[in-house]
Short mmCIF file of C-alpha atoms in Angstrom, two decimals:
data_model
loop_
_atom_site.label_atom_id
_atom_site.label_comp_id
_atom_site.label_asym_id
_atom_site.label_seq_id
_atom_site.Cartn_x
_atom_site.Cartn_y
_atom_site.Cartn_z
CA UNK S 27 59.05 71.90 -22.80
CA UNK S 28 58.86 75.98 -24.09
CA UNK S 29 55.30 77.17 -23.50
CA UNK S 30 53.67 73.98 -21.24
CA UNK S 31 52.05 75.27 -18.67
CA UNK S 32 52.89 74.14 -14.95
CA UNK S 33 51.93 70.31 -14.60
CA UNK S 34 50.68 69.70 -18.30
CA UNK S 35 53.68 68.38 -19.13
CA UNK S 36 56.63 66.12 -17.37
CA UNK S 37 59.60 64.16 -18.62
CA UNK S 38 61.50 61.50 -16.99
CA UNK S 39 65.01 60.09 -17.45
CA UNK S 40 66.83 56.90 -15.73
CA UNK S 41 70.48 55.61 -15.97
CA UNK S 42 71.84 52.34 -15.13
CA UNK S 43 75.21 50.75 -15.49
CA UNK S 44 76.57 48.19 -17.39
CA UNK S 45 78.42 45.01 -15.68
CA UNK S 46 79.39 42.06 -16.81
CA UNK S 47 76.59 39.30 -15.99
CA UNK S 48 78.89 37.17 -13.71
CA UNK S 49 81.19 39.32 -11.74
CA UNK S 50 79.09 42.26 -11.91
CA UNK S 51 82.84 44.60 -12.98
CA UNK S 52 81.52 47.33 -15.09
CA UNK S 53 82.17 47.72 -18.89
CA UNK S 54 82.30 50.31 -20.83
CA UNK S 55 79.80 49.00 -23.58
CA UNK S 56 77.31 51.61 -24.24
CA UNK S 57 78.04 51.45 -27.35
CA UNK S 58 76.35 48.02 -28.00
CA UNK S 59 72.34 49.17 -26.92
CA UNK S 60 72.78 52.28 -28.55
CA UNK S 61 74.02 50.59 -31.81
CA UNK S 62 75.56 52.26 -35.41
CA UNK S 63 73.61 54.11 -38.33
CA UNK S 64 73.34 52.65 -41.64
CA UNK S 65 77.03 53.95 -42.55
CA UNK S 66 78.21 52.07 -39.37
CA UNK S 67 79.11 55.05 -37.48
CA UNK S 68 78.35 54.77 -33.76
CA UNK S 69 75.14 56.41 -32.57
CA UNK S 70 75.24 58.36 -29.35
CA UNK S 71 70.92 58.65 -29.03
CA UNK S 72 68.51 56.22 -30.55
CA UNK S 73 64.68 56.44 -30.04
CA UNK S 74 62.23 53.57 -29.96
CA UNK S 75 58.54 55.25 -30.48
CA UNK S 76 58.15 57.35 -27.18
CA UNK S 77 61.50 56.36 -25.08
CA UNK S 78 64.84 57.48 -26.40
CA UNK S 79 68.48 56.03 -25.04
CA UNK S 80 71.29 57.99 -24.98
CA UNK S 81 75.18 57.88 -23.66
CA UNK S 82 76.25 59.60 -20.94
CA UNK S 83 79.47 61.18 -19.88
CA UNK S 84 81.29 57.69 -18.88
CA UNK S 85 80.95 54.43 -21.05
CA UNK S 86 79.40 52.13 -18.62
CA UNK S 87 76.34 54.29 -18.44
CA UNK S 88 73.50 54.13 -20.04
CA UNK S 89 70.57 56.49 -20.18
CA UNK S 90 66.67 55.92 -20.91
CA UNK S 91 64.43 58.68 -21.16
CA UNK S 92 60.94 59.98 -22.43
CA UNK S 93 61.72 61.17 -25.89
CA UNK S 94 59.10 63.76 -26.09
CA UNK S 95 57.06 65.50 -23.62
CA UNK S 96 54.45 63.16 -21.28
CA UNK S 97 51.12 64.05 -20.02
CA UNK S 98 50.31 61.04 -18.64
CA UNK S 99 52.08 57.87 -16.52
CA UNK S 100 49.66 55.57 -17.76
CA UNK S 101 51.72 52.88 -19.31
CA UNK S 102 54.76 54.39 -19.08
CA UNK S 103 56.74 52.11 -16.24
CA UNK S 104 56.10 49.26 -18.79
CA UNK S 105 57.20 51.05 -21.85
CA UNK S 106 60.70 52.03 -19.76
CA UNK S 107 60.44 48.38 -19.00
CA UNK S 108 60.20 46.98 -22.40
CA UNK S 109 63.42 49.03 -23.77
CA UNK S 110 65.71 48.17 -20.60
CA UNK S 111 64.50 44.39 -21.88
CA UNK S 112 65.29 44.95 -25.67
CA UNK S 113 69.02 46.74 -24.44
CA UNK S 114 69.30 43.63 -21.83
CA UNK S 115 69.10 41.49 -25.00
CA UNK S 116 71.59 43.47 -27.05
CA UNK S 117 74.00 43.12 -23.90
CA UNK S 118 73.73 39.42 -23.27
CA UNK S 119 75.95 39.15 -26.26
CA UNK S 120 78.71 40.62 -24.86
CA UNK S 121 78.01 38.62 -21.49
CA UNK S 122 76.75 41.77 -19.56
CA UNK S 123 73.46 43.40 -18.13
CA UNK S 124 71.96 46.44 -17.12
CA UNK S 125 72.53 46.91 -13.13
CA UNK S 126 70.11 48.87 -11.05
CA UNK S 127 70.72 51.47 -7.60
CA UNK S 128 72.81 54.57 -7.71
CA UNK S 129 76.25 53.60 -6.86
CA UNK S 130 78.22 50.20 -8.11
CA UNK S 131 79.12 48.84 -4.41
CA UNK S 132 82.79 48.42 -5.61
CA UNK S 133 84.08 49.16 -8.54
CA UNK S 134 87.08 51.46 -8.74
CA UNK S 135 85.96 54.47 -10.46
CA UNK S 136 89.82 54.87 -11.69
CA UNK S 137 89.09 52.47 -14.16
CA UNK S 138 85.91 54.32 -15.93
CA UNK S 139 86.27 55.28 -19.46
CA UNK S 140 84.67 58.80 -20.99
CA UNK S 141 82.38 58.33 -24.02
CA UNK S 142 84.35 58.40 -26.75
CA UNK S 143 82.12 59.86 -29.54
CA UNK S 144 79.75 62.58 -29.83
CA UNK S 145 80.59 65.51 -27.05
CA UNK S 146 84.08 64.15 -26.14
CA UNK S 147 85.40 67.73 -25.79
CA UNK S 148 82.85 68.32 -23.48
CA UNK S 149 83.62 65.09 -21.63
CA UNK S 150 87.40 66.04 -21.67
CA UNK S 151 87.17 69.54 -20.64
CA UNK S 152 85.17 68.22 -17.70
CA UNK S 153 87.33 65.62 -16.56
CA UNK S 154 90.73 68.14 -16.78
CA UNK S 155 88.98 70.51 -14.90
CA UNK S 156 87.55 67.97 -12.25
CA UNK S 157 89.34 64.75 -12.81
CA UNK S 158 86.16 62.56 -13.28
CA UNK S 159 87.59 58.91 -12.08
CA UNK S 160 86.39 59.55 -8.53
CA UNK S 161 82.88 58.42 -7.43
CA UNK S 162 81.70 61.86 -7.85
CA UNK S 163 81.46 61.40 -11.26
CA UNK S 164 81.69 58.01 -12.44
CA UNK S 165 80.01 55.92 -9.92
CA UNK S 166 76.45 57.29 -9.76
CA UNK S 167 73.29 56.87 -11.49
CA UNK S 168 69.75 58.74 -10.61
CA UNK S 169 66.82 59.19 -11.92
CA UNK S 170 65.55 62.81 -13.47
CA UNK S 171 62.36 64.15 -12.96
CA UNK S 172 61.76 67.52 -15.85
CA UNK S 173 58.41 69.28 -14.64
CA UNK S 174 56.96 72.17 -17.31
CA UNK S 175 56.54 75.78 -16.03
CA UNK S 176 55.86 79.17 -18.02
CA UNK S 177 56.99 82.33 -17.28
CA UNK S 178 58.30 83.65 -14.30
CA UNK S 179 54.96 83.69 -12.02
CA UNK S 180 54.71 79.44 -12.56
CA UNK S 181 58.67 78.96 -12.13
CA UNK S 182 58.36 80.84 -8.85
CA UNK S 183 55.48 78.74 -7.45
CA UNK S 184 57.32 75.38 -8.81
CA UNK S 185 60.76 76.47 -7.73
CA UNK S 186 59.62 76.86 -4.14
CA UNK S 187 57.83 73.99 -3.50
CA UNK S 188 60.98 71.76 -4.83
CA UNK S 189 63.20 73.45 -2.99
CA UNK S 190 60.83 72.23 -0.11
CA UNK S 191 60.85 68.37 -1.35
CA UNK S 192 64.61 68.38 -1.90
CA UNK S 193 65.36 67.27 1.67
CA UNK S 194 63.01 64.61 1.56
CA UNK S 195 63.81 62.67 -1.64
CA UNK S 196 66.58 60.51 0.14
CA UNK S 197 64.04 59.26 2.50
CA UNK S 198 62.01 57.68 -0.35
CA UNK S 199 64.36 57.15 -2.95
CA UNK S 200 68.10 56.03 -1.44
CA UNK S 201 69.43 53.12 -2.84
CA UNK S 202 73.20 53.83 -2.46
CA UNK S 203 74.94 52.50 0.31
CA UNK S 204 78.21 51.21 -0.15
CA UNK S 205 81.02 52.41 -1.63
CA UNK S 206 84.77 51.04 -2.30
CA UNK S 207 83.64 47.53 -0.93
CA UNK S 208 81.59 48.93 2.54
CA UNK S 209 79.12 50.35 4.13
CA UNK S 210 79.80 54.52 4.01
CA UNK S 211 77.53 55.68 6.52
CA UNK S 212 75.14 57.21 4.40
CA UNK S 213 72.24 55.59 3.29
CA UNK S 214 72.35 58.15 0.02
CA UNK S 215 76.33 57.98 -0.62
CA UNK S 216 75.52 59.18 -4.16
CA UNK S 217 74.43 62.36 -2.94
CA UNK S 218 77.24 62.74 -0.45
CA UNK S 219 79.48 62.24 -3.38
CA UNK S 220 77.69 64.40 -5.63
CA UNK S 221 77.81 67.18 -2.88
CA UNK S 222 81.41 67.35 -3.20
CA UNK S 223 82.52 66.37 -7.00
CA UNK S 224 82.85 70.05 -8.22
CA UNK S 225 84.43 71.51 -5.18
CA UNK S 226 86.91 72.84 -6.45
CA UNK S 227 84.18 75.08 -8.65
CA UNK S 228 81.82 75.90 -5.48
CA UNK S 229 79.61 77.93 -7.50
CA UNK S 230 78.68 75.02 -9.59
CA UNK S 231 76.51 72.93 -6.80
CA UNK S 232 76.39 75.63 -4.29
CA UNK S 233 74.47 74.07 -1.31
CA UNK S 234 72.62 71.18 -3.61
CA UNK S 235 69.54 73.08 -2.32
CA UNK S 236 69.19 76.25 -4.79
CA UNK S 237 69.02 79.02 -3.46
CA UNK S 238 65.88 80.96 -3.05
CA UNK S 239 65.66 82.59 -6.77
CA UNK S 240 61.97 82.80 -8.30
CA UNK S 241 62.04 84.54 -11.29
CA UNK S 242 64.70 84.43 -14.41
CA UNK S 243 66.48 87.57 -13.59
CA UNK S 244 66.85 86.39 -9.94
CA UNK S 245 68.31 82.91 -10.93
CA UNK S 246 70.49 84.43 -12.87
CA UNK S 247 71.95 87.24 -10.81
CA UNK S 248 72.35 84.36 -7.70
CA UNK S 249 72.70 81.24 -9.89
CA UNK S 250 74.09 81.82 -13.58
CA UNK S 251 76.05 84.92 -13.26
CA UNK S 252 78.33 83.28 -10.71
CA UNK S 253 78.90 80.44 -12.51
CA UNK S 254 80.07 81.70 -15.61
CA UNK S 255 82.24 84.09 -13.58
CA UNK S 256 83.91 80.89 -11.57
CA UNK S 257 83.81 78.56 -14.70
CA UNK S 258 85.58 80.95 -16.63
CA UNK S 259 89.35 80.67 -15.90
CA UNK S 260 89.25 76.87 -16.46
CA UNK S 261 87.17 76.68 -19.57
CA UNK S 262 88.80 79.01 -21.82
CA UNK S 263 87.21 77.15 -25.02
CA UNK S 264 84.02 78.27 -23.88
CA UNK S 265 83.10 74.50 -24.15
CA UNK S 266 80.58 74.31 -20.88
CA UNK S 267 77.05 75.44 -21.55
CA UNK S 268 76.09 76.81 -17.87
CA UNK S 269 72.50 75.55 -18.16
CA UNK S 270 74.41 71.71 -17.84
CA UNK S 271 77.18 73.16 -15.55
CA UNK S 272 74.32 74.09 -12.62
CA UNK S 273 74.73 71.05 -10.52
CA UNK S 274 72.22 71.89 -7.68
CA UNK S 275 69.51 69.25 -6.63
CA UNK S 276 67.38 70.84 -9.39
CA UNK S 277 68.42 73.05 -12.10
CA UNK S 278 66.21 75.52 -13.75
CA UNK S 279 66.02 74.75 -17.72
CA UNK S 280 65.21 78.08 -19.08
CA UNK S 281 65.86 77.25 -22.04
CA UNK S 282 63.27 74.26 -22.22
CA UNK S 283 60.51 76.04 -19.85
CA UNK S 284 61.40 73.02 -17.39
CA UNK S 285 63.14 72.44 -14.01
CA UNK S 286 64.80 69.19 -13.73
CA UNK S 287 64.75 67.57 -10.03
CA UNK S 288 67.88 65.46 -10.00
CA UNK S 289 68.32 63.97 -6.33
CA UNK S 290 66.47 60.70 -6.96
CA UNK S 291 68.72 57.61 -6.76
CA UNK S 292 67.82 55.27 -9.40
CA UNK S 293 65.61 52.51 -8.14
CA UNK S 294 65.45 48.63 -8.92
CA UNK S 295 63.06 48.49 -11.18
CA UNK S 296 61.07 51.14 -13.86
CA UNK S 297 57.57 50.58 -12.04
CA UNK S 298 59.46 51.92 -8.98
CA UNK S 299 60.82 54.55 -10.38
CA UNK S 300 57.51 55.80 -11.69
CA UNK S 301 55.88 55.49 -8.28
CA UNK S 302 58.60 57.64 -7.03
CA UNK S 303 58.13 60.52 -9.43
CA UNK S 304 54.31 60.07 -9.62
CA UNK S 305 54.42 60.95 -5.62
CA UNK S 306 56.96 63.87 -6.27
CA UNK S 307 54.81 65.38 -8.79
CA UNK S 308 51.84 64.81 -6.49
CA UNK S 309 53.21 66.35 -3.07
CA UNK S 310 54.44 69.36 -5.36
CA UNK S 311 51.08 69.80 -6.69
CA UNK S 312 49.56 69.41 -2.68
CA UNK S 313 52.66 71.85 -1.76
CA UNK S 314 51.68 74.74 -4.10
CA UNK S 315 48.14 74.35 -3.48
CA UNK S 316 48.06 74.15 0.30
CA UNK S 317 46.63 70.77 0.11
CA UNK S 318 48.76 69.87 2.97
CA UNK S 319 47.78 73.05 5.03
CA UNK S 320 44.05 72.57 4.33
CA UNK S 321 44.29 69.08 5.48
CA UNK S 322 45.50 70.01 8.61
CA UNK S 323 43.25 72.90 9.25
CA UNK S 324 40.19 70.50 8.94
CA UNK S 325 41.58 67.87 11.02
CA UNK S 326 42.42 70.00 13.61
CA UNK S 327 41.29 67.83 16.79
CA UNK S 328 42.83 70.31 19.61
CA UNK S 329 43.13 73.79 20.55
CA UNK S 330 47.14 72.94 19.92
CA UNK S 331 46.47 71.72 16.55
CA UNK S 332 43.96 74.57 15.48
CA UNK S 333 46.87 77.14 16.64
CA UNK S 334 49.48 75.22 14.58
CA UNK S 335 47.57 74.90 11.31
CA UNK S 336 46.28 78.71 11.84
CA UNK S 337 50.47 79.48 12.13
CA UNK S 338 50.41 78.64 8.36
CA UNK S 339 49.08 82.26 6.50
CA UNK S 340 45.44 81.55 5.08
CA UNK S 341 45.22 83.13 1.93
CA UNK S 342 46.99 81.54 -1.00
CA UNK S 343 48.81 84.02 -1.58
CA UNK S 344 50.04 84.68 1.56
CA UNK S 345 50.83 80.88 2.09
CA UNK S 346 52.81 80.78 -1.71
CA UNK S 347 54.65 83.77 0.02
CA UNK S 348 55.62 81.58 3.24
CA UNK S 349 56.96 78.64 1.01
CA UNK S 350 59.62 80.81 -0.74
CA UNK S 351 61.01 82.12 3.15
CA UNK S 352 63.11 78.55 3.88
CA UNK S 353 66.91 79.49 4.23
CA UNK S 354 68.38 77.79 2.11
CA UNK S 355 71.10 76.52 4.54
CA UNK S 356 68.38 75.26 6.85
CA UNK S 357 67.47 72.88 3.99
CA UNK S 358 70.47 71.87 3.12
CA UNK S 359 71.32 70.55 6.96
CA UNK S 360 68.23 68.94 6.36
CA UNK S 361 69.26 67.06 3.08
CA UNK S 362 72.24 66.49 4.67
CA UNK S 363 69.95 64.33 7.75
CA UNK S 364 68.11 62.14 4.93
CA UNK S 365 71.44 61.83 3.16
CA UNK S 366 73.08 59.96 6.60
CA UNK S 367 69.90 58.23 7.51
CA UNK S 368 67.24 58.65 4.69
CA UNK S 369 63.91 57.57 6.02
CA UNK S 370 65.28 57.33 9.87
CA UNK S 371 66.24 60.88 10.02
CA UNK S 372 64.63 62.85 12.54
CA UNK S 373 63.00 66.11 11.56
CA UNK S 374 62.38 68.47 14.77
CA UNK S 375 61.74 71.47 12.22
CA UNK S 376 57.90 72.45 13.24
CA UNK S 377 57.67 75.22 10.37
CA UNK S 378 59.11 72.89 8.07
CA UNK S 379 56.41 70.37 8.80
CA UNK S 380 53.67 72.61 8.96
CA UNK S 381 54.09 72.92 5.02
CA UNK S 382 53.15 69.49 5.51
CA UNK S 383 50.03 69.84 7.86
CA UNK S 384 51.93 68.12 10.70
CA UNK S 385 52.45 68.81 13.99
CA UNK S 386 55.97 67.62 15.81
CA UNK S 387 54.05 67.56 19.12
CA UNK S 388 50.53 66.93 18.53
CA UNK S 389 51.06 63.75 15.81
CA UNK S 390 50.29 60.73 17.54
CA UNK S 391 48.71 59.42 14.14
CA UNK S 392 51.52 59.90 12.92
CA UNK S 393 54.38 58.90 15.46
CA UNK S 394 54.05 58.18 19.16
CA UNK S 395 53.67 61.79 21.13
CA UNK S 396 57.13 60.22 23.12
CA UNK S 397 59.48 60.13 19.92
CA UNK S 398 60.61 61.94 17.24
CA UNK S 399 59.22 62.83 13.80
CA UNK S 400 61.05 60.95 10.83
CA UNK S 401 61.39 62.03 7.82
CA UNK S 402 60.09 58.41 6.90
CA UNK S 403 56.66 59.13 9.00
CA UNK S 404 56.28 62.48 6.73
CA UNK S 405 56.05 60.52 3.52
CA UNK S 406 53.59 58.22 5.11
CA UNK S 407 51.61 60.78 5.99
CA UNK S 408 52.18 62.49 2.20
CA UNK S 409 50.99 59.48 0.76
CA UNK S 410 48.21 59.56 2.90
CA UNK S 411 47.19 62.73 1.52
CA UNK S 412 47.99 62.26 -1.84
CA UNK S 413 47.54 59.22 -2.77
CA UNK S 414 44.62 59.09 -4.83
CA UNK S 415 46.78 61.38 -7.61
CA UNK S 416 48.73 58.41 -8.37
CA UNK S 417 47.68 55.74 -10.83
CA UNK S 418 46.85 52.28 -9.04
CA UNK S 419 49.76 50.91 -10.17
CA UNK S 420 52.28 53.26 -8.69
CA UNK S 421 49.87 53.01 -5.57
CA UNK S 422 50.81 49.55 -5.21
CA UNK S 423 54.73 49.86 -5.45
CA UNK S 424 54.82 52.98 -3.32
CA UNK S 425 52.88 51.05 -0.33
CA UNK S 426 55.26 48.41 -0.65
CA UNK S 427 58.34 50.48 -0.29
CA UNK S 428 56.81 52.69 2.50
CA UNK S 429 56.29 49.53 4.49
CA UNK S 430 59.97 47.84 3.19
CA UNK S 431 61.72 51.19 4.04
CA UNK S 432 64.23 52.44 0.94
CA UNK S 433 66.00 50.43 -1.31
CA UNK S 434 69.14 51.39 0.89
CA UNK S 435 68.16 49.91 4.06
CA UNK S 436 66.76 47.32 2.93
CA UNK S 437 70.28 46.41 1.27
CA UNK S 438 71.89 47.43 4.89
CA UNK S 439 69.86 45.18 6.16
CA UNK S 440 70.60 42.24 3.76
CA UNK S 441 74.57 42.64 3.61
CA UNK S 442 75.43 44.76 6.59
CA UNK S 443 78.36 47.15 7.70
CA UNK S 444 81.15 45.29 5.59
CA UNK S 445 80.22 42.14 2.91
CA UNK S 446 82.01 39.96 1.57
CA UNK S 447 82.72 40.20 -2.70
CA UNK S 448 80.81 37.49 -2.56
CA UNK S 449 78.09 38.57 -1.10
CA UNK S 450 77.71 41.99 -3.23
CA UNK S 451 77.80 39.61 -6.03
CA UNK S 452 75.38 37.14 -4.89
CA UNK S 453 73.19 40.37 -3.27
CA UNK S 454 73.47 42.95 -6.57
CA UNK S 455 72.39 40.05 -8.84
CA UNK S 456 69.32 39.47 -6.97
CA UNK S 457 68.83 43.54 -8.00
CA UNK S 458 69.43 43.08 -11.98
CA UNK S 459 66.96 40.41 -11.79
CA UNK S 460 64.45 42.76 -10.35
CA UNK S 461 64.94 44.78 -13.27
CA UNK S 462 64.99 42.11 -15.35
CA UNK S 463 61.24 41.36 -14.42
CA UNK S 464 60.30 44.61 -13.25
CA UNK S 465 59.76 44.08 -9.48
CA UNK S 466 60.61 45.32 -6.22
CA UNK S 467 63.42 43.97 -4.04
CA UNK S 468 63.10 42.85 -0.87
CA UNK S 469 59.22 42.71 -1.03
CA UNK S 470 57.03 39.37 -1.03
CA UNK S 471 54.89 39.54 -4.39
#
């Protein structure tokens, strides 16, 4: 993405596993969508006009991306749609399907198997450093969001305002609730996982929330410097590329001109998915240009509210200058909220949601003036504000999930605290087939 500008150009990437049609057990067949060259030597990344599949690190994954830069979602959720059909088709050979939500409710990720062609070093090096058959790594599949910047002025201004939507992205996007056969208390157990699969490399994911870096030579003073320096008694092959070894909620891409948000749990179906990233891009956009703050200041109805909305600074660049002063730890207990409860989490943070043009006190709009702001009532009121950037399509899917609640809850509420096999079978079916026609689950049509 070298030389976009900020917003003219976005890229978006979604993995799903691969289970065997009738008892759902993964299998390591990756190798079947992605298929062999003319030679018959097995291909690790294929491309089909403007969507590309590729492998990823274990077998039972498979990845579907845009394979060039995207300027537009028009069409797109039904071009992602049309190549998870055409693997689908490749796979019912073999007796298996392409299986939708973050985590596999219980497999046992002892059993995965590393991809065993193109980048195996790689794949080695990382599993004898980290030993890669624990959830952490084998058991979780997300969807990527890559949003263009150039130079350091634009990755400054993007950079803070994700930092700022980090915290939030379990409350719309959580799909991973069980683990191991039951219910883990967390409605995002893919990012609970994923906080803790590198620990014994802290550098590597540091707080999931990156820390507050906005220019090159700041990320890589705070960022790459002390990853290399931690990385480098265990990779003494020089193997690990530390643009791909930063494992924070979103990585800076130098080397592309993008940063890649990375905290969205992969949804049910690709129209859902879009709607999701069509309302990230959308509240960043709002974020950076004090939509939010603007909103508020002209819906003021009090003397309380007027004082609130005047405690955000005025002049853009004063306000661009407030965004980049979150601590970092602050936001990560904050992720760590929407991790547990995703949309139910209560947010009690007033300067954190006056970035939003909200008011924890004065929001009865929002919330009753008795309870608690959730971090689900904040992206009702984001959509409220920004809904008219997203195409009507993705306006219809992201109404119906607001109303449904995530992905996660909604399977919480279907199975409960401890299912029987049976019933993840029975359940987890009913989610291929919404990716097998593209709709939401859950959700009268």
């Amino acid at each position: 993405m070298t030389n976009y500008k900020l917003w003219e150009r976005f890229g978006v990437e979604m993995e799903f596993m691969i289970v065997d049609r009738d008892t759902l057990k993964v299998l390591p067949r990756a190798d079947v969508p992605l298929g062999k060259d003319k030679d018959g030597n097995q291909l690790s990344d294929v491309e089909y006009d403007d969507i590309g599949l590729s492998n990823e690190l274990v077998s039972h994954v498979l990845e579907f991306k845009c394979a060039h830069p995207k300027s537009t979602f028009d069409g797109l959720g039904k071009r992602f749609f049309h190549e998870i059909r055409r693997a689908n088709k490749k796979l019912e050979k073999i007796n298996a399907m392409l299986l939708p939500s973050a985590c596999h409710p219980f497999m046992d990720p002892a059993e995965m198997q590393l991809w065993p062609y193109d980048c195996l070093d790689i794949y080695q090096t990382y599993d004898r450093i980290f030993n890669c058959k624990g959830h952490g790594w084998a058991n979780l599949q997300s969807t990527h969001l890559n949003l263009s910047f150039d130079g350091d002025e634009e990755f400054g201004e993007l950079h803070a305002a994700i930092r700022l939507l980090l915290p939030l992205i379990p409350a719309i996007a959580a799909s991973s609730p069980y683990l191991d056969g039951k219910y883990t208390g967390y409605r995002d157990a893919r990012i609970e996982v994923y906080r803790h699969n590198q620990d014994k490399v802290p550098e590597i994911t540091g707080q999931v929330i990156p820390e507050q870096a906005y220019s090159y030579d700041e990320y890589n003073k705070m960022i790459f410097d002390k990853v290399k320096k931690a990385i480098a008694p265990y990779d003494t092959e020089h193997l690990l590329n530390h643009f791909f070894l930063n494992s924070r909620g979103a990585i800076a891409r130098f080397d592309r001109g993008a940063i890649e948000i990375r905290l969205v749990d992969i949804q049910e179906c690709p129209n859902a998915d879009i709607a999701i990233v069509e309302l990230e891009i959308a509240t960043l956009k709002a974020i950076v240009n004090g939509k939010f703050a603007a909103s508020r200041t002209s819906n003021a109805a009090s003397a309380s509210d007027a004082a609130s909305a005047n405690s955000v600074p005025h002049t853009l660049k004063e306000y661009r200058e407030f965004l980049r002063n979150f601590d970092t730890t602050r936001l990560a207990e904050l992720l760590a909220k929407t991790t547990k409860d995703a949309e139910n989490a209560q947010i009690d943070w007033q300067e954190y949601l006056s970035v939003f043009g909200m008011n924890f006190a004065t929001s009865p709009a929002i919330t009753p003036a008795s309870a608690p702001v959730t971090a689900g009532d904040i992206w009702k009121h984001i959509y409220s504000v920004v809904k008219n950037d997203l195409t009507e399509v993705s306006q219809c899917f992201m109404e119906k999930m607001l109303e449904r609640g995530t992905l996660s809850s909604a399977l919480y509420k279907a199975l409960g605290d401890a299912p029987a096999h049976e019933a993840f079978v029975t359940e987890y079916k009913k989610l291929a087939d919404c990716l097998a026609h593209n709709r939401l689950y859950g959700v009268c049509d």
